[in-house]
Every structure is written in C-alpha cells, then in structure tokens.
Short mmCIF file of C-alpha atoms in Angstrom, two decimals:
data_model
loop_
_atom_site.label_atom_id
_atom_site.label_comp_id
_atom_site.label_asym_id
_atom_site.label_seq_id
_atom_site.Cartn_x
_atom_site.Cartn_y
_atom_site.Cartn_z
CA MET A 1 -13.87 -2.10 -14.41
CA ALA A 2 -14.60 1.03 -12.37
CA SER A 3 -11.77 3.49 -11.82
CA ILE A 4 -10.44 3.99 -8.30
CA TRP A 5 -9.31 7.59 -8.82
CA LYS A 6 -9.56 10.20 -11.56
CA GLY A 7 -7.21 13.12 -11.76
CA ALA A 8 -4.05 14.30 -13.44
CA LEU A 9 -0.47 13.16 -13.61
CA ALA A 10 1.74 16.25 -13.55
CA PHE A 11 5.42 17.00 -14.10
CA GLY A 12 6.79 20.41 -14.95
CA LEU A 13 4.18 22.22 -17.03
CA VAL A 14 2.68 18.99 -18.38
CA ASN A 15 -0.68 17.79 -17.04
CA ILE A 16 -2.02 14.41 -18.19
CA PRO A 17 -5.64 13.49 -17.35
CA VAL A 18 -5.65 9.88 -16.09
CA GLU A 19 -7.65 7.38 -14.10
CA LEU A 20 -6.39 4.65 -11.80
CA GLN A 21 -7.40 1.05 -12.57
CA PRO A 22 -6.44 -2.05 -10.55
CA ALA A 23 -3.47 -3.99 -12.00
CA VAL A 24 -4.10 -7.14 -9.93
CA ARG A 25 -7.10 -9.29 -9.03
CA SER A 26 -7.64 -10.82 -5.63
CA ALA A 27 -7.46 -14.60 -5.65
CA GLU A 28 -10.65 -16.43 -4.79
CA THR A 29 -10.64 -17.23 -1.10
CA LEU A 30 -13.00 -19.19 1.09
CA SER A 31 -14.89 -17.22 3.69
CA PHE A 32 -16.08 -18.90 6.86
CA ARG A 33 -18.58 -17.79 9.52
CA GLN A 34 -18.64 -18.84 13.14
CA LEU A 35 -21.69 -21.03 13.86
CA ASP A 36 -23.40 -22.41 16.93
CA LYS A 37 -22.35 -26.10 16.91
CA LYS A 38 -25.81 -27.29 18.04
CA HIS A 39 -28.03 -25.28 15.62
CA HIS A 40 -25.56 -24.51 12.79
CA LYS A 41 -26.63 -20.85 12.86
CA PRO A 42 -24.37 -17.77 12.96
CA ILE A 43 -23.40 -16.44 16.37
CA LYS A 44 -23.50 -12.77 17.40
CA LEU A 45 -20.43 -10.95 18.61
CA GLU A 46 -21.53 -8.55 21.34
CA ARG A 47 -20.00 -5.23 22.34
CA VAL A 48 -19.25 -5.79 26.04
CA SER A 49 -17.65 -3.33 28.47
CA THR A 50 -14.39 -4.50 30.03
CA VAL A 51 -15.37 -2.61 33.21
CA ASP A 52 -18.81 -4.01 34.12
CA GLY A 53 -19.35 -6.83 31.58
CA LYS A 54 -22.56 -5.25 30.25
CA THR A 55 -23.48 -4.89 26.58
CA VAL A 56 -22.70 -1.39 25.26
CA PRO A 57 -25.24 0.09 22.78
CA TRP A 58 -23.87 1.47 19.51
CA ALA A 59 -24.87 5.02 20.53
CA ASP A 60 -22.49 4.80 23.51
CA ILE A 61 -19.43 3.68 21.54
CA VAL A 62 -16.73 6.23 20.66
CA LYS A 63 -13.34 5.92 18.97
CA GLY A 64 -10.20 6.21 21.06
CA TYR A 65 -6.45 6.21 20.60
CA GLU A 66 -4.25 4.50 23.22
CA ILE A 67 -1.52 6.98 24.19
CA THR A 68 -0.02 4.80 26.94
CA LYS A 69 -0.93 1.34 28.19
CA GLY A 70 -4.57 1.54 29.33
CA LYS A 71 -4.87 5.32 28.81
CA PHE A 72 -6.94 6.59 25.87
CA ILE A 73 -7.97 9.87 24.31
CA VAL A 74 -11.33 10.07 22.56
CA VAL A 75 -11.25 11.09 18.89
CA ASP A 76 -14.44 12.47 17.32
CA ASP A 77 -15.60 13.41 13.81
CA ASP A 78 -14.29 16.98 14.20
CA ASP A 79 -10.81 15.62 14.99
CA PHE A 80 -10.87 13.45 11.86
CA ALA A 81 -12.09 16.38 9.74
CA SER A 82 -9.31 18.68 10.96
CA ALA A 83 -6.67 16.01 10.26
CA ALA A 84 -8.02 15.05 6.82
CA VAL A 85 -5.64 15.23 3.85
CA ALA A 86 -6.49 17.83 1.21
CA MET A 87 -8.02 15.86 -1.64
CA SER A 88 -5.97 16.98 -4.61
CA ARG A 89 -6.77 15.48 -7.98
CA VAL A 90 -3.14 15.81 -9.07
CA LEU A 91 -0.26 13.40 -8.65
CA GLU A 92 2.72 15.74 -8.91
CA MET A 93 5.91 13.88 -9.82
CA THR A 94 8.68 15.76 -8.05
CA ASP A 95 11.60 13.36 -8.60
CA PHE A 96 12.85 11.04 -11.33
CA VAL A 97 15.21 8.29 -10.17
CA PRO A 98 16.88 5.25 -11.80
CA ALA A 99 14.41 2.35 -11.90
CA ASP A 100 16.80 -0.05 -10.18
CA SER A 101 17.68 2.36 -7.35
CA ILE A 102 14.52 1.74 -5.29
CA ASP A 103 14.54 -0.96 -2.62
CA PRO A 104 11.73 -3.41 -3.57
CA ARG A 105 10.40 -3.28 0.00
CA TYR A 106 9.05 0.20 -0.75
CA PHE A 107 6.58 -1.09 -3.36
CA ASP A 108 3.10 -2.08 -2.25
CA SER A 109 0.15 -2.09 -4.70
CA PRO A 110 0.26 -1.70 -8.50
CA TYR A 111 -2.35 0.13 -10.59
CA PHE A 112 -2.61 1.02 -14.25
CA LEU A 113 -2.72 4.70 -15.14
CA VAL A 114 -5.13 4.95 -18.08
CA PRO A 115 -5.06 8.16 -20.16
CA GLN A 116 -8.27 10.12 -20.51
CA LYS A 117 -9.48 11.88 -23.65
CA GLY A 118 -7.03 14.55 -24.72
CA GLY A 119 -4.13 13.15 -22.71
CA GLU A 120 -2.93 10.43 -25.08
CA LYS A 121 0.00 12.32 -26.64
CA ALA A 122 1.45 13.55 -23.32
CA TYR A 123 0.90 10.04 -21.87
CA VAL A 124 2.92 8.40 -24.67
CA LEU A 125 5.66 11.03 -24.39
CA LEU A 126 6.03 10.48 -20.63
CA ARG A 127 5.86 6.68 -20.94
CA ASP A 128 8.48 6.55 -23.70
CA ALA A 129 10.79 9.07 -21.99
CA LEU A 130 10.68 7.06 -18.75
CA ALA A 131 11.43 3.84 -20.67
CA GLU A 132 14.29 5.38 -22.67
CA THR A 133 15.95 6.91 -19.61
CA ASN A 134 15.18 3.89 -17.38
CA LYS A 135 13.72 6.29 -14.81
CA VAL A 136 10.76 6.16 -12.42
CA GLY A 137 8.69 9.20 -11.48
CA ILE A 138 8.13 9.69 -7.74
CA GLY A 139 5.39 11.83 -6.20
CA THR A 140 2.54 12.01 -3.71
CA PHE A 141 -1.23 12.22 -4.04
CA ALA A 142 -4.37 11.75 -1.95
CA LEU A 143 -6.40 8.56 -2.34
CA ARG A 144 -9.22 7.50 -0.01
CA GLN A 145 -8.59 10.26 2.52
CA LYS A 146 -4.90 9.36 2.86
CA GLN A 147 -1.66 10.79 1.49
CA HIS A 148 0.28 8.21 -0.57
CA LEU A 149 3.79 8.02 -1.94
CA ALA A 150 3.78 6.62 -5.49
CA ALA A 151 6.10 5.55 -8.28
CA VAL A 152 5.13 5.87 -11.95
CA LYS A 153 6.93 3.54 -14.35
CA PRO A 154 6.50 2.27 -17.90
CA MET A 155 5.40 -1.30 -18.63
CA GLY A 156 5.01 -1.98 -22.34
CA ASP A 157 2.33 0.41 -23.63
CA ALA A 158 1.12 1.21 -20.11
CA LEU A 159 2.15 3.43 -17.26
CA VAL A 160 1.95 1.66 -13.92
CA LEU A 161 1.53 3.51 -10.63
CA GLU A 162 2.78 1.63 -7.60
CA LEU A 163 1.73 2.79 -4.16
CA MET A 164 4.81 2.88 -1.99
CA ARG A 165 5.61 2.63 1.67
CA PHE A 166 7.22 5.58 3.45
CA GLU A 167 10.71 5.02 4.90
CA GLU A 168 9.46 4.85 8.51
CA GLU A 169 7.35 1.81 7.56
CA LEU A 170 10.41 -0.30 6.66
CA VAL A 171 12.26 -2.42 9.21
CA ASP A 172 15.97 -1.59 9.43
CA PRO A 173 17.92 -4.81 8.67
CA GLY A 174 20.42 -3.69 11.31
CA GLU A 175 17.78 -4.52 13.93
CA LEU A 176 18.09 -8.21 13.01
CA HIS A 177 20.95 -10.69 13.05
CA PHE A 178 22.01 -12.28 9.74
CA PRO A 179 24.92 -14.75 9.82
CA SER A 180 28.08 -14.07 7.82
CA ALA A 181 29.72 -16.79 5.69
CA THR A 182 32.54 -16.96 8.26
CA GLU A 183 30.14 -17.27 11.15
CA ALA A 184 28.22 -20.05 9.36
CA LYS A 185 31.55 -21.77 8.49
CA VAL A 186 30.75 -22.06 4.78
CA ARG A 187 33.56 -23.79 2.86
CA PRO A 188 34.47 -22.72 -0.71
CA GLN A 189 33.45 -26.15 -2.06
CA GLU A 190 29.96 -25.78 -0.51
CA ARG A 191 29.58 -22.33 -2.03
CA GLU A 192 30.63 -23.67 -5.45
CA MET A 193 28.14 -26.55 -5.19
CA ALA A 194 25.33 -24.11 -4.30
CA ILE A 195 26.23 -21.95 -7.32
CA GLN A 196 26.15 -25.00 -9.60
CA LEU A 197 22.75 -26.05 -8.24
CA ILE A 198 21.37 -22.59 -8.97
#
C-alpha cells in the first residue's frame, strides 16, 4: 500500500521518521451513470450560463467565492498560491492530553503511523509512554495542501494518527433541543425496565 505522507513525528527534541498509511478501507459501492433512456448511452452534462442559457467553453470558466447572495469574487491561481499552507514534513505534537478527555466528534479519519528506518526505537518509546500514561499527542501538520489537527495514540504495537475536526466545525448542542426526563414524563419504573433491557 502506498504511503499518503512521509515526514517526521516530533515532540521535544525527539524526531521520528514516519509515513502515513490508511487504517481503513472503503467499502465496495455501486456506481451508476445517467443514461439516455432510448439509447442506453451516457448523457453529457453541459456548462450553461445562468444569464443567457448558452454553453460556456472551459477556457471561459473561472472559480468564484460567493460573498453575499448572488455576489461573487473571482479567485485565481495566484490567490490560491498566496493562501497555500507551508508544506512542513513535521507533525509537531504540542500537547499531551488524557485519552478519554477528547469529545469523539472531533475525530475524523484514522491512519497508521509506520516508523521508517532508524526511527524504530524512538517510535516504541513514544508508543509505550503514551500507552502507560493513557495520553494522546495533539499537533498540526500539512497534508494535501491543507493544515490538519491530529491526534496520535497507541493501538497495540502501532501508533494511530487520527485527523481531527477543529472546534468551529462542531455543532454546539445548545443550538438544539433535547428533552429532559421530566419533560418526557419518564417514570422510575420505565427507567428501571430500560436499564434491565440494556
């Protein structure tokens, strides 16, 4: 399996050469195409202007960001280049927190961190220290032109890196209504029955 990223895992003065390998496989899914019912051949999706209804050639298409409803600013390659994240090959762990202190909604995609030649001893030391202290290393790194928050945690003989969501990506539960036991009129006997069923 090809690695997704090669770099170093760093904490303090320790630098461990690692590569990132997928920890999950996508399930087989069916893929469908849209066909012309009469001929059973694929249809074309055309690029049509919302102003005059005419087809727009690829050369005349630009990227835009909607700043208010119906109002756009054009973004070109120079804009993307100036906003690009510096591509560091180091995941610097800046915090170590208790493993059970992180809300599960923060976790997104798991990957295995595989040690590279010369990094085995430091890898084992970090893995075992995280396991013994029940801690998770937190840091940031650049992957695919984007800055990511990540957690590094032990799993058996492996270190697993989980890409994480930033706080602003989570929905505040206070924005939603969840009924209380009083509001739902749950009786003690019903609660006891539910506990027994579980």
